[in-house]
Structure formats: structure tokens, C-alpha cells
PDB file of C-alpha atoms and ligand atoms in Angstrom:
ATOM      1  CA  MET T1052     155.593 -20.570-152.123  1.00 55.00           C
ATOM      2  CA  THR T1053     158.282 -20.392-154.819  1.00 82.00           C
ATOM      3  CA  GLY T1054     162.021 -20.393-154.379  1.00 96.00           C
ATOM      4  CA  ARG T1055     165.218 -22.061-155.488  1.00 97.00           C
ATOM      5  CA  LEU T1056     164.108 -25.367-153.948  1.00 98.00           C
ATOM      6  CA  HIS T1057     160.442 -25.188-154.859  1.00 98.00           C
ATOM      7  CA  GLY T1058     158.924 -28.665-155.132  1.00 96.00           C
ATOM      8  CA  ARG T1059     161.969 -30.486-153.702  1.00 98.00           C
ATOM      9  CA  THR T1060     161.801 -32.840-150.741  1.00 98.00           C
ATOM     10  CA  MET T1061     164.688 -32.807-148.305  1.00 98.00           C
ATOM     11  CA  VAL T1062     165.841 -34.794-145.279  1.00 98.00           C
ATOM     12  CA  ILE T1063     168.238 -33.301-142.735  1.00 98.00           C
ATOM     13  CA  THR T1064     169.900 -35.163-139.859  1.00 98.00           C
ATOM     14  CA  ALA T1065     170.748 -33.318-136.626  1.00 98.00           C
ATOM     15  CA  ALA T1066     168.330 -30.536-137.530  1.00 98.00           C
ATOM     16  CA  GLY T1067     167.420 -29.743-133.930  1.00 98.00           C
ATOM     17  CA  GLN T1068     170.006 -27.007-133.445  1.00 98.00           C
ATOM     18  CA  GLY T1069     173.029 -25.303-134.981  1.00 98.00           C
ATOM     19  CA  ILE T1070     173.808 -25.678-138.673  1.00 98.00           C
ATOM     20  CA  GLY T1071     171.218 -28.417-139.281  1.00 98.00           C
ATOM     21  CA  ARG T1072     168.421 -26.270-137.882  1.00 98.00           C
ATOM     22  CA  ALA T1073     169.550 -23.178-139.780  1.00 98.00           C
ATOM     23  CA  ALA T1074     169.654 -25.270-142.979  1.00 99.00           C
ATOM     24  CA  ALA T1075     166.124 -26.541-142.351  1.00 98.00           C
ATOM     25  CA  LEU T1076     164.853 -22.957-142.033  1.00 98.00           C
ATOM     26  CA  ALA T1077     166.791 -21.678-145.062  1.00 98.00           C
ATOM     27  CA  CYS T1078     165.778 -24.561-147.346  1.00 98.00           C
ATOM     28  CA  ALA T1079     162.127 -24.361-146.260  1.00 98.00           C
ATOM     29  CA  ARG T1080     162.198 -20.634-146.996  1.00 98.00           C
ATOM     30  CA  GLU T1081     163.440 -21.514-150.497  1.00 98.00           C
ATOM     31  CA  GLY T1082     160.397 -23.726-151.009  1.00 98.00           C
ATOM     32  CA  ALA T1083     161.700 -27.198-150.141  1.00 98.00           C
ATOM     33  CA  PHE T1084     159.566 -29.513-148.066  1.00 98.00           C
ATOM     34  CA  VAL T1085     161.971 -30.330-145.230  1.00 98.00           C
ATOM     35  CA  LEU T1086     161.815 -33.389-143.017  1.00 98.00           C
ATOM     36  CA  ALA T1087     163.945 -32.286-140.081  1.00 98.00           C
ATOM     37  CA  THR T1088     165.258 -35.187-137.997  1.00 98.00           C
ATOM     38  CA  ASP T1089     167.273 -35.298-134.783  1.00 98.00           C
ATOM     39  CA  ILE T1090     167.777 -37.664-131.864  1.00 98.00           C
ATOM     40  CA  ASP T1091     166.389 -34.973-129.544  1.00 98.00           C
ATOM     41  CA  ALA T1092     162.625 -34.462-129.880  1.00 98.00           C
ATOM     42  CA  ALA T1093     162.686 -31.387-127.619  1.00 98.00           C
ATOM     43  CA  LYS T1094     165.093 -29.631-129.962  1.00 98.00           C
ATOM     44  CA  LEU T1095     162.931 -30.567-132.952  1.00 98.00           C
ATOM     45  CA  ALA T1096     159.950 -29.036-131.171  1.00 98.00           C
ATOM     46  CA  THR T1097     161.533 -25.603-131.718  1.00 98.00           C
ATOM     47  CA  LEU T1098     160.707 -26.092-135.427  1.00 98.00           C
ATOM     48  CA  ALA T1099     157.008 -26.720-134.766  1.00 97.00           C
ATOM     49  CA  GLY T1100     154.741 -24.646-136.965  1.00 97.00           C
ATOM     50  CA  VAL T1101     157.450 -23.567-139.422  1.00 98.00           C
ATOM     51  CA  VAL T1102     155.983 -23.546-142.932  1.00 98.00           C
ATOM     52  CA  ASN T1103     157.303 -26.408-145.107  1.00 98.00           C
ATOM     53  CA  VAL T1104     158.985 -28.178-142.173  1.00 98.00           C
ATOM     54  CA  ALA T1105     157.929 -31.480-140.623  1.00 98.00           C
ATOM     55  CA  THR T1106     159.901 -33.130-137.839  1.00 98.00           C
ATOM     56  CA  GLN T1107     160.674 -36.727-136.956  1.00 98.00           C
ATOM     57  CA  PRO T1108     162.936 -38.063-134.215  1.00 98.00           C
ATOM     58  CA  LEU T1109     165.724 -40.197-135.708  1.00 98.00           C
ATOM     59  CA  ASP T1110     168.889 -41.527-134.077  1.00 98.00           C
ATOM     60  CA  VAL T1111     171.351 -41.989-136.928  1.00 98.00           C
ATOM     61  CA  LEU T1112     173.316 -44.458-134.774  1.00 98.00           C
ATOM     62  CA  ASP T1113     170.322 -46.812-134.843  1.00 98.00           C
ATOM     63  CA  ALA T1114     170.751 -48.942-137.975  1.00 98.00           C
ATOM     64  CA  ASP T1115     167.252 -50.438-137.808  1.00 98.00           C
ATOM     65  CA  ALA T1116     165.622 -47.038-137.351  1.00 98.00           C
ATOM     66  CA  VAL T1117     167.510 -45.588-140.324  1.00 98.00           C
ATOM     67  CA  ARG T1118     166.612 -48.587-142.510  1.00 97.00           C
ATOM     68  CA  ALA T1119     162.935 -48.235-141.545  1.00 98.00           C
ATOM     69  CA  PHE T1120     163.125 -44.494-142.177  1.00 97.00           C
ATOM     70  CA  GLY T1121     164.464 -45.119-145.700  1.00 96.00           C
ATOM     71  CA  LEU T1122     161.774 -47.675-146.484  1.00 94.00           C
ATOM     72  CA  ALA T1123     158.985 -45.403-145.250  1.00 94.00           C
ATOM     73  CA  ALA T1124     160.300 -42.243-146.921  1.00 91.00           C
ATOM     74  CA  ALA T1125     158.529 -40.851-149.948  1.00 86.00           C
ATOM     75  CA  ARG T1126     160.682 -39.500-152.782  1.00 92.00           C
ATOM     76  CA  ILE T1127     163.658 -37.600-151.369  1.00 97.00           C
ATOM     77  CA  ASP T1128     165.514 -35.156-153.638  1.00 98.00           C
ATOM     78  CA  ILE T1129     168.026 -33.802-151.145  1.00 98.00           C
ATOM     79  CA  LEU T1130     169.791 -35.428-148.196  1.00 98.00           C
ATOM     80  CA  PHE T1131     171.802 -33.247-145.826  1.00 99.00           C
ATOM     81  CA  ASN T1132     173.848 -35.447-143.486  1.00 99.00           C
ATOM     82  CA  CYS T1133     174.665 -32.973-140.737  1.00 98.00           C
ATOM     83  CA  ALA T1134     175.072 -35.092-137.586  1.00 98.00           C
ATOM     84  CA  GLY T1135     178.574 -35.037-136.145  1.00 98.00           C
ATOM     85  CA  PHE T1136     180.561 -34.916-132.924  1.00 97.00           C
ATOM     86  CA  VAL T1137     183.823 -33.257-131.843  1.00 97.00           C
ATOM     87  CA  HIS T1138     186.242 -35.322-129.751  1.00 97.00           C
ATOM     88  CA  HIS T1139     188.857 -33.108-128.099  1.00 94.00           C
ATOM     89  CA  GLY T1140     192.408 -34.423-127.930  1.00 97.00           C
ATOM     90  CA  SER T1141     195.383 -35.991-129.654  1.00 98.00           C
ATOM     91  CA  ILE T1142     195.773 -39.659-130.648  1.00 98.00           C
ATOM     92  CA  LEU T1143     197.007 -40.519-127.129  1.00 98.00           C
ATOM     93  CA  ASP T1144     193.888 -38.937-125.617  1.00 98.00           C
ATOM     94  CA  CYS T1145     191.646 -41.021-127.849  1.00 98.00           C
ATOM     95  CA  ASP T1146     191.022 -44.577-126.663  1.00 98.00           C
ATOM     96  CA  GLU T1147     189.332 -47.156-128.874  1.00 98.00           C
ATOM     97  CA  ALA T1148     185.875 -46.406-127.516  1.00 98.00           C
ATOM     98  CA  ALA T1149     186.249 -42.675-128.253  1.00 98.00           C
ATOM     99  CA  PHE T1150     187.630 -43.440-131.709  1.00 98.00           C
ATOM    100  CA  ASP T1151     184.643 -45.700-132.441  1.00 98.00           C
ATOM    101  CA  VAL T1152     182.112 -43.101-131.240  1.00 98.00           C
ATOM    102  CA  SER T1153     183.563 -40.477-133.582  1.00 98.00           C
ATOM    103  CA  PHE T1154     183.603 -42.759-136.596  1.00 98.00           C
ATOM    104  CA  ALA T1155     180.137 -44.138-135.833  1.00 98.00           C
ATOM    105  CA  LEU T1156     178.482 -40.723-135.758  1.00 98.00           C
ATOM    106  CA  ASN T1157     180.661 -38.771-138.173  1.00 98.00           C
ATOM    107  CA  VAL T1158     181.101 -41.423-140.873  1.00 99.00           C
ATOM    108  CA  LYS T1159     179.114 -44.635-140.482  1.00 98.00           C
ATOM    109  CA  ALA T1160     175.838 -42.800-139.887  1.00 98.00           C
ATOM    110  CA  MET T1161     176.289 -41.052-143.252  1.00 98.00           C
ATOM    111  CA  TYR T1162     177.016 -44.358-144.971  1.00 98.00           C
ATOM    112  CA  ARG T1163     173.828 -45.686-143.405  1.00 98.00           C
ATOM    113  CA  MET T1164     171.645 -42.695-144.344  1.00 98.00           C
ATOM    114  CA  ILE T1165     172.912 -42.682-147.927  1.00 98.00           C
ATOM    115  CA  ARG T1166     172.244 -46.408-148.319  1.00 98.00           C
ATOM    116  CA  ALA T1167     168.705 -45.804-147.052  1.00 98.00           C
ATOM    117  CA  ILE T1168     167.921 -42.838-149.322  1.00 98.00           C
ATOM    118  CA  LEU T1169     170.053 -43.308-152.466  1.00 98.00           C
ATOM    119  CA  PRO T1170     168.020 -46.135-154.093  1.00 97.00           C
ATOM    120  CA  GLY T1171     164.948 -43.858-154.273  1.00 96.00           C
ATOM    121  CA  MET T1172     167.062 -41.049-155.741  1.00 97.00           C
ATOM    122  CA  ILE T1173     168.448 -43.392-158.396  1.00 97.00           C
ATOM    123  CA  GLU T1174     164.911 -44.431-159.340  1.00 96.00           C
ATOM    124  CA  CYS T1175     164.012 -40.760-159.906  1.00 96.00           C
ATOM    125  CA  ARG T1176     167.406 -40.097-161.545  1.00 97.00           C
ATOM    126  CA  ARG T1177     167.743 -37.031-159.344  1.00 97.00           C
ATOM    127  CA  GLY T1178     169.410 -36.353-156.012  1.00 98.00           C
ATOM    128  CA  SER T1179     171.737 -34.041-154.159  1.00 98.00           C
ATOM    129  CA  ILE T1180     173.595 -35.448-151.170  1.00 99.00           C
ATOM    130  CA  ILE T1181     175.317 -32.932-148.915  1.00 99.00           C
ATOM    131  CA  ASN T1182     177.655 -34.262-146.256  1.00 99.00           C
ATOM    132  CA  MET T1183     178.948 -32.257-143.331  1.00 99.00           C
ATOM    133  CA  ALA T1184     182.734 -32.504-143.141  1.00 99.00           C
ATOM    134  CA  SER T1185     184.931 -29.748-141.689  1.00 98.00           C
ATOM    135  CA  VAL T1186     187.947 -27.784-142.739  1.00 98.00           C
ATOM    136  CA  ALA T1187     189.665 -29.695-139.896  1.00 98.00           C
ATOM    137  CA  SER T1188     189.968 -32.894-141.930  1.00 98.00           C
ATOM    138  CA  SER T1189     192.112 -33.620-144.982  1.00 97.00           C
ATOM    139  CA  VAL T1190     191.962 -29.877-145.768  1.00 98.00           C
ATOM    140  CA  ILE T1191     193.977 -28.719-142.746  1.00 98.00           C
ATOM    141  CA  ALA T1192     194.940 -30.190-139.391  1.00 97.00           C
ATOM    142  CA  ALA T1193     193.765 -28.608-136.152  1.00 96.00           C
ATOM    143  CA  PRO T1194     195.472 -29.312-132.815  1.00 96.00           C
ATOM    144  CA  ASP T1195     193.604 -31.705-130.519  1.00 96.00           C
ATOM    145  CA  ARG T1196     191.232 -32.809-133.251  1.00 97.00           C
ATOM    146  CA  PHE T1197     192.669 -36.285-133.923  1.00 98.00           C
ATOM    147  CA  ALA T1198     189.458 -38.365-134.116  1.00 98.00           C
ATOM    148  CA  TYR T1199     187.509 -35.447-135.519  1.00 98.00           C
ATOM    149  CA  GLY T1200     190.000 -34.643-138.270  1.00 98.00           C
ATOM    150  CA  ALA T1201     190.422 -38.297-139.233  1.00 98.00           C
ATOM    151  CA  SER T1202     186.673 -38.935-139.354  1.00 99.00           C
ATOM    152  CA  LYS T1203     185.870 -35.712-141.234  1.00 98.00           C
ATOM    153  CA  ALA T1204     188.585 -36.596-143.766  1.00 98.00           C
ATOM    154  CA  ALA T1205     186.759 -39.906-144.194  1.00 99.00           C
ATOM    155  CA  VAL T1206     183.556 -37.945-144.880  1.00 99.00           C
ATOM    156  CA  ILE T1207     185.311 -36.240-147.788  1.00 98.00           C
ATOM    157  CA  GLY T1208     186.483 -39.610-149.157  1.00 98.00           C
ATOM    158  CA  LEU T1209     183.019 -41.112-148.705  1.00 99.00           C
ATOM    159  CA  THR T1210     181.457 -38.149-150.524  1.00 99.00           C
ATOM    160  CA  LYS T1211     183.854 -38.346-153.474  1.00 98.00           C
ATOM    161  CA  SER T1212     183.308 -42.081-153.781  1.00 99.00           C
ATOM    162  CA  VAL T1213     179.508 -41.766-153.899  1.00 99.00           C
ATOM    163  CA  ALA T1214     179.836 -38.882-156.361  1.00 99.00           C
ATOM    164  CA  VAL T1215     182.007 -40.811-158.820  1.00 98.00           C
ATOM    165  CA  ASP T1216     179.880 -43.951-158.696  1.00 98.00           C
ATOM    166  CA  TYR T1217     176.578 -42.181-159.413  1.00 98.00           C
ATOM    167  CA  VAL T1218     177.594 -39.164-161.497  1.00 98.00           C
ATOM    168  CA  THR T1219     175.936 -40.541-164.634  1.00 98.00           C
ATOM    169  CA  ARG T1220     172.693 -41.362-162.829  1.00 98.00           C
ATOM    170  CA  GLY T1221     171.579 -37.882-161.856  1.00 98.00           C
ATOM    171  CA  ILE T1222     173.032 -37.994-158.341  1.00 98.00           C
ATOM    172  CA  ARG T1223     175.421 -35.385-156.964  1.00 99.00           C
ATOM    173  CA  ALA T1224     177.340 -35.576-153.684  1.00 99.00           C
ATOM    174  CA  ASN T1225     179.333 -32.740-152.150  1.00 99.00           C
ATOM    175  CA  ALA T1226     180.886 -32.059-148.763  1.00 99.00           C
ATOM    176  CA  ILE T1227     180.864 -28.849-146.747  1.00 98.00           C
ATOM    177  CA  CYS T1228     184.017 -27.922-144.824  1.00 98.00           C
ATOM    178  CA  PRO T1229     183.227 -25.099-142.386  1.00 98.00           C
ATOM    179  CA  GLY T1230     185.650 -23.284-140.150  1.00 97.00           C
ATOM    180  CA  THR T1231     184.539 -22.571-136.595  1.00 96.00           C
ATOM    181  CA  VAL T1232     180.825 -21.898-136.408  1.00 97.00           C
ATOM    182  CA  ASP T1233     179.069 -20.391-133.414  1.00 97.00           C
ATOM    183  CA  SER T1234     176.608 -23.193-132.662  1.00 97.00           C
ATOM    184  CA  PRO T1235     175.199 -24.431-129.327  1.00 96.00           C
ATOM    185  CA  SER T1236     177.691 -27.307-129.202  1.00 95.00           C
ATOM    186  CA  LEU T1237     180.600 -24.930-129.769  1.00 95.00           C
ATOM    187  CA  GLN T1238     179.358 -22.858-126.818  1.00 95.00           C
ATOM    188  CA  GLU T1239     179.233 -26.067-124.772  1.00 94.00           C
ATOM    189  CA  ARG T1240     182.761 -27.051-125.800  1.00 92.00           C
ATOM    190  CA  MET T1241     184.032 -23.606-124.842  1.00 94.00           C
ATOM    191  CA  ARG T1242     182.394 -23.863-121.406  1.00 93.00           C
ATOM    192  CA  ALA T1243     183.812 -27.383-120.932  1.00 91.00           C
ATOM    193  CA  GLN T1244     187.324 -26.252-121.846  1.00 90.00           C
ATOM    194  CA  ALA T1245     187.082 -23.258-119.510  1.00 92.00           C
ATOM    195  CA  GLY T1246     185.984 -25.472-116.589  1.00 90.00           C
ATOM    196  CA  PRO T1247     183.800 -24.277-113.681  1.00 87.00           C
ATOM    197  CA  ASP T1248     186.065 -21.388-112.636  1.00 84.00           C
ATOM    198  CA  GLY T1249     187.795 -20.962-115.954  1.00 85.00           C
ATOM    199  CA  ASP T1250     188.243 -18.003-118.185  1.00 92.00           C
ATOM    200  CA  LEU T1251     185.608 -18.360-120.916  1.00 93.00           C
ATOM    201  CA  ASP T1252     186.863 -15.228-122.668  1.00 93.00           C
ATOM    202  CA  ALA T1253     190.344 -16.764-122.991  1.00 94.00           C
ATOM    203  CA  VAL T1254     188.911 -19.962-124.466  1.00 93.00           C
ATOM    204  CA  ARG T1255     186.788 -17.964-126.896  1.00 93.00           C
ATOM    205  CA  ALA T1256     189.853 -15.938-127.883  1.00 94.00           C
ATOM    206  CA  ARG T1257     191.693 -19.181-128.735  1.00 92.00           C
ATOM    207  CA  PHE T1258     188.880 -20.236-131.073  1.00 92.00           C
ATOM    208  CA  LEU T1259     188.770 -16.757-132.623  1.00 94.00           C
ATOM    209  CA  ALA T1260     192.541 -16.789-133.139  1.00 91.00           C
ATOM    210  CA  ARG T1261     192.116 -19.680-135.595  1.00 87.00           C
ATOM    211  CA  GLN T1262     189.926 -17.513-137.798  1.00 91.00           C
ATOM    212  CA  PRO T1263     191.904 -14.955-139.840  1.00 93.00           C
ATOM    213  CA  MET T1264     188.701 -12.952-140.271  1.00 94.00           C
ATOM    214  CA  GLY T1265     188.629 -12.453-136.512  1.00 93.00           C
ATOM    215  CA  ARG T1266     185.142 -13.817-136.065  1.00 96.00           C
ATOM    216  CA  LEU T1267     183.309 -17.120-135.999  1.00 97.00           C
ATOM    217  CA  GLY T1268     180.957 -18.210-138.759  1.00 97.00           C
ATOM    218  CA  THR T1269     177.227 -18.380-138.174  1.00 98.00           C
ATOM    219  CA  PRO T1270     174.956 -21.376-138.787  1.00 98.00           C
ATOM    220  CA  GLU T1271     172.935 -19.150-141.137  1.00 98.00           C
ATOM    221  CA  GLU T1272     175.994 -18.521-143.327  1.00 98.00           C
ATOM    222  CA  ILE T1273     176.656 -22.247-143.678  1.00 98.00           C
ATOM    223  CA  ALA T1274     172.956 -22.797-144.394  1.00 98.00           C
ATOM    224  CA  GLU T1275     173.270 -20.624-147.517  1.00 98.00           C
ATOM    225  CA  LEU T1276     175.871 -23.056-148.884  1.00 98.00           C
ATOM    226  CA  VAL T1277     173.478 -25.917-148.163  1.00 99.00           C
ATOM    227  CA  VAL T1278     170.768 -24.135-150.184  1.00 98.00           C
ATOM    228  CA  PHE T1279     173.213 -23.650-153.058  1.00 98.00           C
ATOM    229  CA  LEU T1280     174.356 -27.295-153.064  1.00 98.00           C
ATOM    230  CA  ALA T1281     170.757 -28.483-152.813  1.00 98.00           C
ATOM    231  CA  SER T1282     169.612 -26.327-155.734  1.00 98.00           C
ATOM    232  CA  ASP T1283     170.156 -26.537-159.485  1.00 98.00           C
ATOM    233  CA  GLU T1284     172.480 -23.528-159.215  1.00 98.00           C
ATOM    234  CA  SER T1285     175.164 -26.077-158.289  1.00 98.00           C
ATOM    235  CA  ALA T1286     174.118 -28.602-160.972  1.00 98.00           C
ATOM    236  CA  PHE T1287     177.697 -28.815-162.317  1.00 98.00           C
ATOM    237  CA  MET T1288     179.208 -29.574-158.892  1.00 98.00           C
ATOM    238  CA  THR T1289     179.782 -33.076-157.626  1.00 98.00           C
ATOM    239  CA  GLY T1290     182.522 -34.760-155.641  1.00 98.00           C
ATOM    240  CA  ASN T1291     183.649 -31.381-154.339  1.00 98.00           C
ATOM    241  CA  ALA T1292     184.638 -30.566-150.766  1.00 98.00           C
ATOM    242  CA  ILE T1293     184.018 -26.888-150.222  1.00 98.00           C
ATOM    243  CA  PRO T1294     185.889 -24.945-147.532  1.00 98.00           C
ATOM    244  CA  PHE T1295     183.733 -22.203-145.997  1.00 97.00           C
ATOM    245  CA  ASP T1296     185.995 -21.073-143.251  1.00 97.00           C
ATOM    246  CA  GLY T1297     186.667 -17.344-142.869  1.00 96.00           C
ATOM    247  CA  GLY T1298     190.114 -17.859-144.356  1.00 96.00           C
ATOM    248  CA  TRP T1299     191.307 -20.506-141.885  1.00 96.00           C
ATOM    249  CA  SER T1300     192.604 -22.899-144.570  1.00 96.00           C
ATOM    250  CA  ASN T1301     194.229 -19.970-146.372  1.00 95.00           C
ATOM    251  CA  ALA T1302     196.276 -18.893-143.358  1.00 85.00           C
TER     252      ALA T1302
HETATM  253  P1  NAD V1060     175.470 -29.049-132.792  1.00 62.61           P
HETATM  254  O1  NAD V1060     176.654 -29.918-132.472  1.00 62.61           O
HETATM  255  O2  NAD V1060     175.238 -27.841-131.950  1.00 62.61           O
HETATM  256  O3  NAD V1060     174.153 -29.942-132.800  1.00 62.61           O
HETATM  257  C1  NAD V1060     174.234 -31.278-133.089  1.00 62.61           C
HETATM  258  C2  NAD V1060     172.836 -31.877-133.180  1.00 62.61           C
HETATM  259  O4  NAD V1060     173.044 -33.272-133.441  1.00 62.61           O
HETATM  260  C3  NAD V1060     172.022 -31.773-131.925  1.00 62.61           C
HETATM  261  O5  NAD V1060     170.746 -31.250-132.224  1.00 62.61           O
HETATM  262  C4  NAD V1060     171.929 -33.225-131.444  1.00 62.61           C
HETATM  263  O6  NAD V1060     170.714 -33.524-130.774  1.00 62.61           O
HETATM  264  C5  NAD V1060     172.058 -33.987-132.755  1.00 62.61           C
HETATM  265  N1  NAD V1060     172.500 -35.370-132.604  1.00 62.61           N
HETATM  266  C6  NAD V1060     173.468 -35.836-131.780  1.00 62.61           C
HETATM  267  N2  NAD V1060     173.548 -37.174-131.884  1.00 62.61           N
HETATM  268  C7  NAD V1060     172.641 -37.561-132.811  1.00 62.61           C
HETATM  269  C8  NAD V1060     172.247 -38.806-133.348  1.00 62.61           C
HETATM  270  N3  NAD V1060     172.824 -39.961-132.938  1.00 62.61           N
HETATM  271  N4  NAD V1060     171.265 -38.850-134.288  1.00 62.61           N
HETATM  272  C9  NAD V1060     170.681 -37.703-134.704  1.00 62.61           C
HETATM  273  N5  NAD V1060     170.992 -36.487-134.211  1.00 62.61           N
HETATM  274  C10 NAD V1060     171.970 -36.413-133.281  1.00 62.61           C
HETATM  275  O7  NAD V1060     175.550 -28.626-134.305  1.00 62.61           O
HETATM  276  P2  NAD V1060     176.720 -27.891-135.104  1.00 62.61           P
HETATM  277  O8  NAD V1060     177.825 -27.410-134.219  1.00 62.61           O
HETATM  278  O9  NAD V1060     176.016 -26.943-135.980  1.00 62.61           O
HETATM  279  O10 NAD V1060     177.374 -29.073-135.951  1.00 62.61           O
HETATM  280  C11 NAD V1060     176.657 -29.708-136.987  1.00 62.61           C
HETATM  281  C12 NAD V1060     177.630 -30.412-137.887  1.00 62.61           C
HETATM  282  O11 NAD V1060     178.564 -29.454-138.421  1.00 62.61           O
HETATM  283  C13 NAD V1060     178.480 -31.489-137.225  1.00 62.61           C
HETATM  284  O12 NAD V1060     178.684 -32.551-138.131  1.00 62.61           O
HETATM  285  C14 NAD V1060     179.797 -30.782-136.955  1.00 62.61           C
HETATM  286  O13 NAD V1060     180.887 -31.658-136.875  1.00 62.61           O
HETATM  287  C15 NAD V1060     179.883 -29.908-138.191  1.00 62.61           C
HETATM  288  N6  NAD V1060     180.767 -28.752-138.040  1.00 62.61           N
HETATM  289  C16 NAD V1060     180.559 -27.871-137.036  1.00 62.61           C
HETATM  290  C17 NAD V1060     181.425 -26.802-136.882  1.00 62.61           C
HETATM  291  C18 NAD V1060     181.253 -25.829-135.752  1.00 62.61           C
HETATM  292  O14 NAD V1060     182.214 -25.069-135.485  1.00 62.61           O
HETATM  293  N7  NAD V1060     180.119 -25.765-135.118  1.00 62.61           N
HETATM  294  C19 NAD V1060     182.502 -26.635-137.779  1.00 62.61           C
HETATM  295  C20 NAD V1060     182.670 -27.554-138.807  1.00 62.61           C
HETATM  296  C21 NAD V1060     181.786 -28.622-138.935  1.00 62.61           C
END
């Protein structure tokens, strides 16, 4: 199989559903060998039999497991850190435990994965690291996204820092900043906000109202940006945080 990622090896976190899964499929289609990881083995099972995709359960909150994963990994050319979590609420709704959960999954897990994979990339003098941020971060603020916005802004800072430190050693690092994407967890959040007898259509309309284009993004659209950032087509890009948001940050 040939393609823009032919011969490249890639690791994706949170590849069991949503954007991570769509990225696994898109990158495999472009010829990468994709190791799709997720905490949820049942979700990974939906990738069984896909050409160029292997799966491995991995909880990115488990420091020992990530360290062991890095030591056991063969050469990795591309790392897509996709795992993340949305806490709903303002600063006064976010106690210390909730704050820590958001930063552990959205930021520290990326730090951990990069420390596990980067040394091998440096040895090969080649690597593309793609970190999942959000347009709700340092790009724009979104109401009731205090811990999310703060932690996704940290992802952008983390990405820029890695990019500047390794730019002369063949390593690139970029962040993706999507608007609202119609993924399984978004559906769940909409149902949770609507409540048992709530008006799901009204909740959905609120999410749609944030998007000037009048529609949500799809995981497959975001996956195309992952392919681009993983491939040599983006060889001149590093330290960039790329909004991909249906015009939200332009409103
Ligand atoms: P999702 O939230 O539907 O799926 C998340 C996946 O993460 C699940 O498969 C889950 O099993 C896995 N996961 C949870 N905890 C994990 C852990 N500790 N270790 C490994 N895997 C774990 O996916 P999504 O909505 O496509 O979001 C993916 C990423 O994109 C997140 O970082 C999210 O913040 C970001 N993002 C999403 C949107 C959106 O609107 N959906 C917008 C901007 C950014």
C-alpha cells in the first residue's frame, strides 16, 4: 500500500472512538502502520481487522504503563496525543479534584507520552508529534470551560516548548485546535446537559450556535489535518497551533 504516510509508524492515544479512531483509519489508509491505543479494550476491538492497524490497551494516566510502552515500542515516527476530557463549569464549579483530573489527562499524559517516545525519535532524527488542544484554550474562551480551556491552553504551551527545543533535531510538534466535533463524547455531554426529561434539541442548538458555519465538525475532517501534520507535506510546520473550527474563532 502506498500513500502519504507510507512506511511510517504511528502511535495514537484515545483511538477507540471519535477523532482518535478517525485518525487511526485515515492514517492507516495513507499507508502508516498505526498502533491504536485506548484505555477501553472494547472500543479498540472495533478496529480489529483494519489493514495497517494494531491495537493495544493503554491508560495514559498510568505512568508505569506509559514508561513500559515507550521502552517496548519499536521506532515511532508519529505520535498523536489525542486523549482528553471536558469538564463542564466555571472556576467556582471546579474543585481541586476536578482541576487535577483535567490537567492529568489533558496535559500530564501528553508530557508522559512524549517523554516515552521522543528519545527514539531523536535517535532516528525524525518525528512528528501532534497534540490535541482545542480552540477553547488560549485561542478563544468558551463559557463553562474553565478547566478545559486552561488545560488545553497548556497543551499549546507544551507543544511550542517541545517544538523549539527539538527543531534542529528533526522533530516537529504541532497542536490541533478543533471547534465542536460530533464525537461520541459530545453526544454524551449533550445528553447529560439535557437531563433525563430535557430538551436534547435545545442543547444541540446551543452547541450549533457556537459554530458560525451552522454545523458541527466531523471526526473525519479533523483526521485529515492529522494526516497532513503527520506527513512531509507539513515539513515546514512546527510549534504551530492550528484552529480547525468552522469559523468559531473568527466570529
Ligand atoms: P471522545 O471523548 O469521544 O473519546 C475519548 C476516548 O478517550 C475514548 O475512547 C476513551 O476510552 C479514551 N480515554 C479516556 N480516558 C483515557 C485514558 N486514561 N487513557 C487512554 N484513553 C482514554 O473523543 P473526541 O470527542 O473525539 O475527543 C478527542 C480529543 O479531541 C480530546 O482531547 C478532546 O478534548 C479533543 N477535542 C474534542 C472536541 C469535540 O468537540 N469532540 C473539540 C476539540 C477538541
